[in-house]
PDB file of C-alpha atoms in Angstrom:
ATOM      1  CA  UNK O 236      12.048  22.735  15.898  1.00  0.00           C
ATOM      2  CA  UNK O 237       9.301  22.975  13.471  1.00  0.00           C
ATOM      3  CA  UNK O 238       7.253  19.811  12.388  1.00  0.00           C
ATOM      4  CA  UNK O 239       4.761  18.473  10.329  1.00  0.00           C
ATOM      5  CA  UNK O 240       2.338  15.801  11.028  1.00  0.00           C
ATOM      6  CA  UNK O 241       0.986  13.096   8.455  1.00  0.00           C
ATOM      7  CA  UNK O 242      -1.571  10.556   9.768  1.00  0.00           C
ATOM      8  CA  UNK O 243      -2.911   7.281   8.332  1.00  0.00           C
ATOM      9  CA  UNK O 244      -6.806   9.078   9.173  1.00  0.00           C
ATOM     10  CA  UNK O 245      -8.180   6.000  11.047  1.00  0.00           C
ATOM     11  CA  UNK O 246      -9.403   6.909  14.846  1.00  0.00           C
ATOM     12  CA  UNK O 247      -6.533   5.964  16.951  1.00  0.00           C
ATOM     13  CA  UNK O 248      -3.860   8.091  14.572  1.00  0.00           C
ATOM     14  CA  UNK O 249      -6.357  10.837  14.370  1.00  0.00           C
ATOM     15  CA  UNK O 250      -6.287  10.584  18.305  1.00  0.00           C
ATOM     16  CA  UNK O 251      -2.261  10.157  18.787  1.00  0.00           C
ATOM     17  CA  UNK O 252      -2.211  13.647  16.308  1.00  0.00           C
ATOM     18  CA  UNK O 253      -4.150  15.422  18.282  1.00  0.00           C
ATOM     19  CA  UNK O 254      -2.483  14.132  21.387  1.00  0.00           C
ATOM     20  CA  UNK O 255       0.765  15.004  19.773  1.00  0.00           C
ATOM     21  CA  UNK O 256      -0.312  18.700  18.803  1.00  0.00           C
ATOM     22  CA  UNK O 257      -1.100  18.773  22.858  1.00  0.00           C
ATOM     23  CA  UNK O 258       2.465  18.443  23.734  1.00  0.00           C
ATOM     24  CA  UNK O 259       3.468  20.234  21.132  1.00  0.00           C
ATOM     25  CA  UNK O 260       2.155  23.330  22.513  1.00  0.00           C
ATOM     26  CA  UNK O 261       3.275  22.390  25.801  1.00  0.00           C
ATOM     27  CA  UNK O 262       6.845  22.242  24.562  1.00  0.00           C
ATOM     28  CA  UNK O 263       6.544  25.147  22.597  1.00  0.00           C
ATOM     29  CA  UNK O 264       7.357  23.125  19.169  1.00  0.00           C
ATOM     30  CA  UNK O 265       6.136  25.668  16.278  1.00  0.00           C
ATOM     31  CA  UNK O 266       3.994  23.332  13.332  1.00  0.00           C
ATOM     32  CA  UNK O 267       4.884  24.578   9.818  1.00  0.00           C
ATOM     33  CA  UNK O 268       3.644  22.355   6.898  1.00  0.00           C
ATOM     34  CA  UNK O 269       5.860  24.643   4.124  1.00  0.00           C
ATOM     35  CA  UNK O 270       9.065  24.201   5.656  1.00  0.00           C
ATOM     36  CA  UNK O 271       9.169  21.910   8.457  1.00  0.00           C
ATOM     37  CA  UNK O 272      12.637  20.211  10.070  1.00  0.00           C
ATOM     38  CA  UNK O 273      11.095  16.996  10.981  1.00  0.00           C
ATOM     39  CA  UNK O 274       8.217  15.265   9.329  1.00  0.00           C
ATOM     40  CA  UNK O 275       6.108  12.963  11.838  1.00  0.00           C
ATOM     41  CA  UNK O 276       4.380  10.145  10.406  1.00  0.00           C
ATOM     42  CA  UNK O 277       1.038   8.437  12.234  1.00  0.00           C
ATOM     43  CA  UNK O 278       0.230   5.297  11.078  1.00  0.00           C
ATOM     44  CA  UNK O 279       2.332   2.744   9.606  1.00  0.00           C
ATOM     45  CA  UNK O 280       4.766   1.766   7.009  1.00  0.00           C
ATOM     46  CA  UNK O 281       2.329   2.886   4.222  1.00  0.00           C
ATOM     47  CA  UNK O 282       1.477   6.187   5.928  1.00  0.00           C
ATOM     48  CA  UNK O 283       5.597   6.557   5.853  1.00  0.00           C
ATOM     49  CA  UNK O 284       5.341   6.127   2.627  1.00  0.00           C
ATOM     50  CA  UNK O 285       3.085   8.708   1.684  1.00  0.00           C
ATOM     51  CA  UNK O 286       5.048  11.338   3.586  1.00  0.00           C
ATOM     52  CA  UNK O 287       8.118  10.143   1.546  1.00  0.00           C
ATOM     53  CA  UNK O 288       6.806  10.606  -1.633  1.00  0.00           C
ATOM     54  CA  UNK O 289       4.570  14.024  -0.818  1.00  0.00           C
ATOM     55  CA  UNK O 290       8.089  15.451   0.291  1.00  0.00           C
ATOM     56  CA  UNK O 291      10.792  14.402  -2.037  1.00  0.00           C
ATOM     57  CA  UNK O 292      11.565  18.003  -3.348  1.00  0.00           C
ATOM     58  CA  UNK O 293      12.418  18.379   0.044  1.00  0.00           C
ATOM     59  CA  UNK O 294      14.809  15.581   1.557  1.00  0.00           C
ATOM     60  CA  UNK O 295      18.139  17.403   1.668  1.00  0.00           C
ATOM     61  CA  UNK O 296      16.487  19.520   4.152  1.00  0.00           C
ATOM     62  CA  UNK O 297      14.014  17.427   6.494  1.00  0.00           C
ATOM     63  CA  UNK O 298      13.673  14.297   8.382  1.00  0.00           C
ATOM     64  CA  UNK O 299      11.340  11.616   8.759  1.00  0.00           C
ATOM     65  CA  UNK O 300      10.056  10.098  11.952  1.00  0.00           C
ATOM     66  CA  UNK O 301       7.507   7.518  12.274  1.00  0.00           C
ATOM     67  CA  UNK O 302       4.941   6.405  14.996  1.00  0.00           C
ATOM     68  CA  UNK O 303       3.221   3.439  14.499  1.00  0.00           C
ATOM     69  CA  UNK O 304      -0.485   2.672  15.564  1.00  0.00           C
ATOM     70  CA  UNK O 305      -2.131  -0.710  14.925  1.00  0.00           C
ATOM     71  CA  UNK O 306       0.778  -3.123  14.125  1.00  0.00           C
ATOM     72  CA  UNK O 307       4.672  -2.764  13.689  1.00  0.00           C
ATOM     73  CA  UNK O 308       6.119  -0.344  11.294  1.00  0.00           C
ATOM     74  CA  UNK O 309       9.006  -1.416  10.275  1.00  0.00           C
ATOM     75  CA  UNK O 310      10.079   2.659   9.556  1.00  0.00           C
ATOM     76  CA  UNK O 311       8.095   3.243  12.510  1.00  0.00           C
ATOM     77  CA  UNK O 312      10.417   3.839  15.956  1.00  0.00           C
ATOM     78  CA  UNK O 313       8.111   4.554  18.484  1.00  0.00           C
ATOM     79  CA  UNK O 314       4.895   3.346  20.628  1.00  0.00           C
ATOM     80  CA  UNK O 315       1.719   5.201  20.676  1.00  0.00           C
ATOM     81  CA  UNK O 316       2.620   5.285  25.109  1.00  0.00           C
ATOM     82  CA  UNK O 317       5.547   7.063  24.537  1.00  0.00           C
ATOM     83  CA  UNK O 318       4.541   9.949  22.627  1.00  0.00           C
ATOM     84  CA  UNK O 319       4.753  12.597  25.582  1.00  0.00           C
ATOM     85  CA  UNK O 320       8.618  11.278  25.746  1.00  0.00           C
ATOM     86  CA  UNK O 321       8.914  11.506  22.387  1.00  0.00           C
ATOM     87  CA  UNK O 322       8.046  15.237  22.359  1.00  0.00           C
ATOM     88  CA  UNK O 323      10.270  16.214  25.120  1.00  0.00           C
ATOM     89  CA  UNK O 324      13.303  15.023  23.124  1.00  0.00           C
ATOM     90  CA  UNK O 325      12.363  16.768  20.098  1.00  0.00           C
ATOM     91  CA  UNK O 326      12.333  19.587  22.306  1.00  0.00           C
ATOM     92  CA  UNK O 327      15.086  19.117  23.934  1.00  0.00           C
ATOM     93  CA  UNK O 328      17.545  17.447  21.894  1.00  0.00           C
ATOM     94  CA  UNK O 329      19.648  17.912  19.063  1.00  0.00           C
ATOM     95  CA  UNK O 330      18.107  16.836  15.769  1.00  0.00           C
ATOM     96  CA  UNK O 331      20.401  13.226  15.028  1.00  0.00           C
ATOM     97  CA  UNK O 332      19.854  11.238  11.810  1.00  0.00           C
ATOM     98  CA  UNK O 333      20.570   8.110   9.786  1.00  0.00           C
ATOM     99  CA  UNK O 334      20.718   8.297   5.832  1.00  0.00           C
ATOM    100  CA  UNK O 335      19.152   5.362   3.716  1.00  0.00           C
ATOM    101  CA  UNK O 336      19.833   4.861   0.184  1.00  0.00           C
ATOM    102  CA  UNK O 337      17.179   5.301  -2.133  1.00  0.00           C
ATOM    103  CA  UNK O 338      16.217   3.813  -5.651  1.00  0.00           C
ATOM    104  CA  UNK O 339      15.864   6.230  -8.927  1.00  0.00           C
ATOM    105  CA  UNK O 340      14.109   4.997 -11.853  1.00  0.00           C
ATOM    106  CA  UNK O 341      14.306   6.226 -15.235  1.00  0.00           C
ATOM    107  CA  UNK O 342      11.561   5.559 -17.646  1.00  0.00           C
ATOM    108  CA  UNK O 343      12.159   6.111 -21.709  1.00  0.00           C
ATOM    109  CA  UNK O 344       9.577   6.004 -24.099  1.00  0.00           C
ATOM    110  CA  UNK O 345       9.161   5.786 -27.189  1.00  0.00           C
ATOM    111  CA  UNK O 346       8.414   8.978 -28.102  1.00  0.00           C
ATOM    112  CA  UNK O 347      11.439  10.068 -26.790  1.00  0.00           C
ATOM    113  CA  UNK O 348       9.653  11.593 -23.353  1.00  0.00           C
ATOM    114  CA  UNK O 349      11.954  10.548 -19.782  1.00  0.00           C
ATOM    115  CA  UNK O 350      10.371  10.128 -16.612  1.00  0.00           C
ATOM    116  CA  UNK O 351      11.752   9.880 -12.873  1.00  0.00           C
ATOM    117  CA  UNK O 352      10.960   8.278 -10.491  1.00  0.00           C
ATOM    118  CA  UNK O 353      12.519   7.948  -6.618  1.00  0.00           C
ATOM    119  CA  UNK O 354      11.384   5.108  -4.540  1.00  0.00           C
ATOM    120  CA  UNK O 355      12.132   4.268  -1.231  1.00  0.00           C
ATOM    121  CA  UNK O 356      11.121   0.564  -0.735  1.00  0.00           C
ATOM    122  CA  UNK O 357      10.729  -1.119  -4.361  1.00  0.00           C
ATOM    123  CA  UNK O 358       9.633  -0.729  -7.700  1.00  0.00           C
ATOM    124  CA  UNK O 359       7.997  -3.507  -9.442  1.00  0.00           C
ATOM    125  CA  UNK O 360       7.265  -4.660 -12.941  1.00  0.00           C
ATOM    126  CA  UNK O 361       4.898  -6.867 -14.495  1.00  0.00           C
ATOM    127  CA  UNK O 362       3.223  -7.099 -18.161  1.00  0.00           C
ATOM    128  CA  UNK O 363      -1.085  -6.297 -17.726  1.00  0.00           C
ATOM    129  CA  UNK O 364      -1.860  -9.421 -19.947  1.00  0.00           C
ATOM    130  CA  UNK O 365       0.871 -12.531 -20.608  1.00  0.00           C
ATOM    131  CA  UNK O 366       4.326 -13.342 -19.845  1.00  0.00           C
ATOM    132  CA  UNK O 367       6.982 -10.467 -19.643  1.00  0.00           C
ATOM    133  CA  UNK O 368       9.185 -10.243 -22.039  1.00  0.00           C
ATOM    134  CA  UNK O 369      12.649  -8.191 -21.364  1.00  0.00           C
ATOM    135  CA  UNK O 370      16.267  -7.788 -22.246  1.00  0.00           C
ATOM    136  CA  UNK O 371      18.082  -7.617 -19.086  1.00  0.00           C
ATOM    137  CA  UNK O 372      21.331  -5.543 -19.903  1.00  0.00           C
ATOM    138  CA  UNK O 373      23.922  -4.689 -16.389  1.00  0.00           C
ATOM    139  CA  UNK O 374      26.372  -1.698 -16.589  1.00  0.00           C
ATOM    140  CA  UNK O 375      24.897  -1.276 -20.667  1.00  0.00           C
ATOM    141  CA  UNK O 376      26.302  -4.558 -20.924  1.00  0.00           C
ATOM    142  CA  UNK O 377      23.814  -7.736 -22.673  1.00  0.00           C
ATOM    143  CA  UNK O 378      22.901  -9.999 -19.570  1.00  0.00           C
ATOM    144  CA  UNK O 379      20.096 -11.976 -20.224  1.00  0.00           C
ATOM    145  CA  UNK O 380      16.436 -11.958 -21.479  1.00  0.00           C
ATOM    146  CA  UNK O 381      13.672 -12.275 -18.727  1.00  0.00           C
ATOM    147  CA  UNK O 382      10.841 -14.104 -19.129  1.00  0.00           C
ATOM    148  CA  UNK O 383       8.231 -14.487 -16.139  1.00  0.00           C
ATOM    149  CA  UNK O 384       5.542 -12.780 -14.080  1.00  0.00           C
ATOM    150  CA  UNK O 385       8.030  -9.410 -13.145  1.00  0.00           C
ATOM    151  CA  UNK O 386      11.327  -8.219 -11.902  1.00  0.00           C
ATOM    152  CA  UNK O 387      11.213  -6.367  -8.503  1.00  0.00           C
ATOM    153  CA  UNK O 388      13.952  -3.629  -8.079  1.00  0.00           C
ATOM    154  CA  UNK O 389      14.587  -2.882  -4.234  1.00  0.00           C
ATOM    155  CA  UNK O 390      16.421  -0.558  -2.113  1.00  0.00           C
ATOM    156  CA  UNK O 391      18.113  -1.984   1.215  1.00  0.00           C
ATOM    157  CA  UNK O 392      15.278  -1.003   3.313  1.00  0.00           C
ATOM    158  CA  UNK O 393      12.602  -1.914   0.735  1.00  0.00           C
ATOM    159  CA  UNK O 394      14.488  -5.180   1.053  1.00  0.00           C
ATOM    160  CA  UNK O 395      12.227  -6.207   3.930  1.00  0.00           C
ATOM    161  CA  UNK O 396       9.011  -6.491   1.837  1.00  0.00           C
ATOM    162  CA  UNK O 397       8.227  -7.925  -1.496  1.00  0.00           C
ATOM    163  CA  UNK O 398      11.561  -9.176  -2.116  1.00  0.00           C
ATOM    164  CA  UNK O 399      12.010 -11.354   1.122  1.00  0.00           C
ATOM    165  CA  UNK O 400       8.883 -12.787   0.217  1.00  0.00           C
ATOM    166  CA  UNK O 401      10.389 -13.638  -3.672  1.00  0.00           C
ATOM    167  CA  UNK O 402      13.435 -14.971  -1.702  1.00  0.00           C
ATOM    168  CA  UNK O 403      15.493 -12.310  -1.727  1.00  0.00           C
ATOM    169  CA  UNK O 404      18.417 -11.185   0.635  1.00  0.00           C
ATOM    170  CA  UNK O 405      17.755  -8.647   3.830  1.00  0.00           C
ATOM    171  CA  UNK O 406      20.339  -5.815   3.039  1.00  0.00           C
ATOM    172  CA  UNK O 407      21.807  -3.480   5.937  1.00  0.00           C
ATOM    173  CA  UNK O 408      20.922  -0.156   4.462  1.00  0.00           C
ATOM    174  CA  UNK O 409      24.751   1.159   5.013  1.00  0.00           C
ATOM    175  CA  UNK O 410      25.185  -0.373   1.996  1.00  0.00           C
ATOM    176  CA  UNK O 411      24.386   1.478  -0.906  1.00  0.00           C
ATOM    177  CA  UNK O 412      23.055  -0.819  -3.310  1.00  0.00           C
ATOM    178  CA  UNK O 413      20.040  -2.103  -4.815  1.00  0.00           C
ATOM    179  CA  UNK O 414      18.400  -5.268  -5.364  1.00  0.00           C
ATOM    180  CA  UNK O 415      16.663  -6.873  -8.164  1.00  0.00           C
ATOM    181  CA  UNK O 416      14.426 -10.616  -7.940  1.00  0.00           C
ATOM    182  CA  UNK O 417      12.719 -12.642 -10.222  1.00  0.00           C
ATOM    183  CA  UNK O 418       8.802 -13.207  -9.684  1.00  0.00           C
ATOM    184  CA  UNK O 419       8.638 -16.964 -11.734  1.00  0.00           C
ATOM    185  CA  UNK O 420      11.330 -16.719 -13.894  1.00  0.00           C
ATOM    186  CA  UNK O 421      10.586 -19.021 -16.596  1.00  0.00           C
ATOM    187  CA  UNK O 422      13.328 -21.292 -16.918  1.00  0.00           C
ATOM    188  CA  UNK O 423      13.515 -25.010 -19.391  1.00  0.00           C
ATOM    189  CA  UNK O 424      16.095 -25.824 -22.343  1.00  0.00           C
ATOM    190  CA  UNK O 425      15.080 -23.088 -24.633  1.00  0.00           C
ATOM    191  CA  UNK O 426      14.700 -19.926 -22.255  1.00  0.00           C
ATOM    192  CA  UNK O 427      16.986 -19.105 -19.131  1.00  0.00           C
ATOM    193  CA  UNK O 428      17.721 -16.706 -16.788  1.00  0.00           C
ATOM    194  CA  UNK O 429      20.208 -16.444 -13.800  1.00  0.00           C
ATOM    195  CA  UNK O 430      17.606 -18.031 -10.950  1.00  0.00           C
ATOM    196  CA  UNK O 431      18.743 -15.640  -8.286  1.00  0.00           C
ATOM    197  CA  UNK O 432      18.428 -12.481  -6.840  1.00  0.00           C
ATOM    198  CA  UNK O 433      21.342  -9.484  -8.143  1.00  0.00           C
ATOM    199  CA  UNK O 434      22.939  -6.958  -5.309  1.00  0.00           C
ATOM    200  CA  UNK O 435      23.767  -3.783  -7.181  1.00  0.00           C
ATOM    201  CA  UNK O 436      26.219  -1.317  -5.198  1.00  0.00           C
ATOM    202  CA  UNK O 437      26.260   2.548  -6.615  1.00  0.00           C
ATOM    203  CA  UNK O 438      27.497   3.808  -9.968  1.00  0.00           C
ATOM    204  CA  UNK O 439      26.151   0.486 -11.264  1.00  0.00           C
ATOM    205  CA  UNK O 440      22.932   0.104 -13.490  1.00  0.00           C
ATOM    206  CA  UNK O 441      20.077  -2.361 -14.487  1.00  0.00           C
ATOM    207  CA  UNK O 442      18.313  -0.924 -17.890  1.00  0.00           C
ATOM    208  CA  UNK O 443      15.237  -3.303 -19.170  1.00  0.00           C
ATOM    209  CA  UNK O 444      14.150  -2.982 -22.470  1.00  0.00           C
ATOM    210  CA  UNK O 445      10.495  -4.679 -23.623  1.00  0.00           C
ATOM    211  CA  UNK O 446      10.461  -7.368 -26.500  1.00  0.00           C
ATOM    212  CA  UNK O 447       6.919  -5.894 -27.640  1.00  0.00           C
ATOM    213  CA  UNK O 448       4.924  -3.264 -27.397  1.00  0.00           C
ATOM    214  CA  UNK O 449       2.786  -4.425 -24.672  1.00  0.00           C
ATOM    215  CA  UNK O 450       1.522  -2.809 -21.551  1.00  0.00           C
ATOM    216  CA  UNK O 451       2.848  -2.557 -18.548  1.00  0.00           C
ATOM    217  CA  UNK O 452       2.215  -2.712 -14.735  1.00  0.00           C
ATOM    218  CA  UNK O 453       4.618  -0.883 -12.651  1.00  0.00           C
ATOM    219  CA  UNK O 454       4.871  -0.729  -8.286  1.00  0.00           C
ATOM    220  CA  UNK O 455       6.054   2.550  -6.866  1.00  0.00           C
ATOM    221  CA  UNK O 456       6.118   1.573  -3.133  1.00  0.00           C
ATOM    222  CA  UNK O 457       2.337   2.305  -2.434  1.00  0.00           C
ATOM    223  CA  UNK O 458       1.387   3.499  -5.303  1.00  0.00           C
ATOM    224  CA  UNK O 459       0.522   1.831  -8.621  1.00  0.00           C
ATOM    225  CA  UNK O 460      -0.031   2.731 -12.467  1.00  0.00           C
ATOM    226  CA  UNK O 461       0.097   1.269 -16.182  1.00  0.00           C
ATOM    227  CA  UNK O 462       2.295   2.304 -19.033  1.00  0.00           C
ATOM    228  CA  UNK O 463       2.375   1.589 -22.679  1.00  0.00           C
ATOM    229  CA  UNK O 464       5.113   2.865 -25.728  1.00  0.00           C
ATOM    230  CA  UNK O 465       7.973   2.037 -23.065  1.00  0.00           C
ATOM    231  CA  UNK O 466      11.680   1.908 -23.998  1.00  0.00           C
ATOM    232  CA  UNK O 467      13.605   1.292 -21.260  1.00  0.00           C
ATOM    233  CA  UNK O 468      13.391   1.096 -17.762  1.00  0.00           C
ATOM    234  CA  UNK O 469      16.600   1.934 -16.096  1.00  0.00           C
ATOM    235  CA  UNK O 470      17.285   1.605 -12.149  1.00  0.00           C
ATOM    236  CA  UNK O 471      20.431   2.486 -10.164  1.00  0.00           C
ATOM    237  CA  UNK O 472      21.389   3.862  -6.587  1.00  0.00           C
ATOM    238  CA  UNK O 473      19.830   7.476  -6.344  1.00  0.00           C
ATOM    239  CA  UNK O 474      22.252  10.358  -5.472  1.00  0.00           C
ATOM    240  CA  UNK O 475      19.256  11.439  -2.670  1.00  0.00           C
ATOM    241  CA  UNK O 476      18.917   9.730   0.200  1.00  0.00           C
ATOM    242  CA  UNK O 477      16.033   9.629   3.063  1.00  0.00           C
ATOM    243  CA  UNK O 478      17.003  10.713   7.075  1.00  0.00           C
ATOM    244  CA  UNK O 479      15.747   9.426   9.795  1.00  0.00           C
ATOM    245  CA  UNK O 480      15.680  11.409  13.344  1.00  0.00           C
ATOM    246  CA  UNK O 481      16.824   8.868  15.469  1.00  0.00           C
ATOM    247  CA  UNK O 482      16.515   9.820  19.402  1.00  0.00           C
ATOM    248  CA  UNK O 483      17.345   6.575  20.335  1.00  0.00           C
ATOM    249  CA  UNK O 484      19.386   3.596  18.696  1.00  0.00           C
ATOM    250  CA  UNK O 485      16.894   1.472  17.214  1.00  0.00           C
ATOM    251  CA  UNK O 486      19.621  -1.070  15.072  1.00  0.00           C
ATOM    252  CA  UNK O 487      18.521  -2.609  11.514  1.00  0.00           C
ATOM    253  CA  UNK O 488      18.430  -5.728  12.531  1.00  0.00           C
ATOM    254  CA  UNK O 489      16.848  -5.592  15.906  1.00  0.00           C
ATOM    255  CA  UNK O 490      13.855  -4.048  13.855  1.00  0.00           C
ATOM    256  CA  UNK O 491      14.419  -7.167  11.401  1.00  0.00           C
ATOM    257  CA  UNK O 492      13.819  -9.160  14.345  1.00  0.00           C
ATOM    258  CA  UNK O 493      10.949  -7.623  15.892  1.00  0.00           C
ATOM    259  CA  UNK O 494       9.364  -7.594  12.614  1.00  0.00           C
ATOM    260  CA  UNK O 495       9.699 -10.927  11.234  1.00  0.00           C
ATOM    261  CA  UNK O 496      10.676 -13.234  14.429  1.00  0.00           C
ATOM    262  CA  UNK O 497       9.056 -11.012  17.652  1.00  0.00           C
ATOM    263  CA  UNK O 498      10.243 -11.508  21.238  1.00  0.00           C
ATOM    264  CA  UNK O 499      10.443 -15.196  21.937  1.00  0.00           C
ATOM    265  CA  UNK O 500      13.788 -15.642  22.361  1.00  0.00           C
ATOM    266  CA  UNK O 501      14.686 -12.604  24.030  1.00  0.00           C
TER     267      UNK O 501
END
């Protein structure tokens, strides 16, 4: 099995790495940071993050495991006191994984140039300086016209984080879909919009067009940046997906629950 580590840098992940390179050796598990099976993340949900987007040209052929230090990852399986466990089953055991879904983002502009984009927990959008302004078309079809702070576009897993907090549905990520929520929809007698959050399964697609030139503020998970001269802004189930090496069942909703409610009432 040949890995690859990725840490979040503070002291306690610097000291799980080099505990983990320790075993490693022990075990006789070979590092290789061109080509690795398995992709080991230190840190926490942000640190998984990072690994997913520095290794995209790469998911058909790796997995992703995640060990979390400081407080709960949600993509993070296992406890810093477990890692010498942990290592013997990478070892030891056959490589199992889980597939999420992920989100793909198309950006037009104007100048006819097309960016992509893959994201595995959201991506956001916001105007820099007033209300945005967009037509909201589903499937190429004329939905509605936004107007409000942003529109947040999330994958199943992604659904977890800045859309629960806009009021949006927890989705299992076995189903392959995305998800897209209002931030303050502005909504009186003259302008109107549907109020709730949309489920989109595969093969269907969100496309936003601006009403003005105007700059814009897009999310990428972790990362952030500003565009002007945009066209469109499409979004729709990616064909890639993400795996996880799972070495033990850890269900979706038992890490809902651990996350968001904790142990009480175990």
């Amino acid at each position: 099995m040949k890995f690859s580590i990725i840490n979040r840098g503070d002291q306690q992940s610097t000291e799980m790495t080099n505990l983990f390179y320790q075993y490693a050796k022990q075990y006789q598990l070979v590092e290789d940071q061109d080509s690795p099976d398995l992709i080991i993340s230190i840190g926490g949900d942000g640190t998984m993050l990072e690994a997913f987007h520095s290794n995209q040209h790469r998911l058909h052929k790796v997995a992703f495991l995640g060990i979390h230090t400081g407080h709960l990852g949600f993509y993070a399986d296992w406890q810093p006191n477990e890692l010498e466990n942990l290592v013997s089953l990478i070892a030891n055991e056959p490589l199992k994984t889980i597939e999420y879904p992920l989100l793909h983002v198309k950006i037009k502009t104007n100048d006819y140039q097309e960016i992509n984009y893959l994201a595995l927990n959201e991506f956001t959008v916001k105007s820099t300086e007033k209300t945005l302004v967009m037509k909201v078309k589903l499937n190429h079809q004329d939905f509605e016209t936004f107007r409000g702070d942003g529109l947040c576009i999330s994958t199943p897993s992604g659904s977890t984080g800045y859309n629960k907090s806009l009021g949006g549905a927890l989705i299992h990520p076995s189903l392959e879909s995305i998800q897209v929520s209002e931030m303050a929809s502005i909504n009186n007698r003259v302008y109107r919009t549907i109020g709730a959050s949309l489920l989109l399964p595969k093969h269907h697609y969100i496309d936003l067009y601006p009403e003005s030139d105007q700059e814009i503020r897009f999310t990428l998970d972790h990362l952030n940046f500003t565009m002007s001269n945009v066209y469109s802004i499409q979004g729709f189930v990616a064909d890639e997906k993400i795996l996880f090496a799972r070495y033990r069942p850890f269900p979706f909703w038992n890490r809902v629950r651990d996350a968001f409610i904790g142990n009480e009432h175990r």
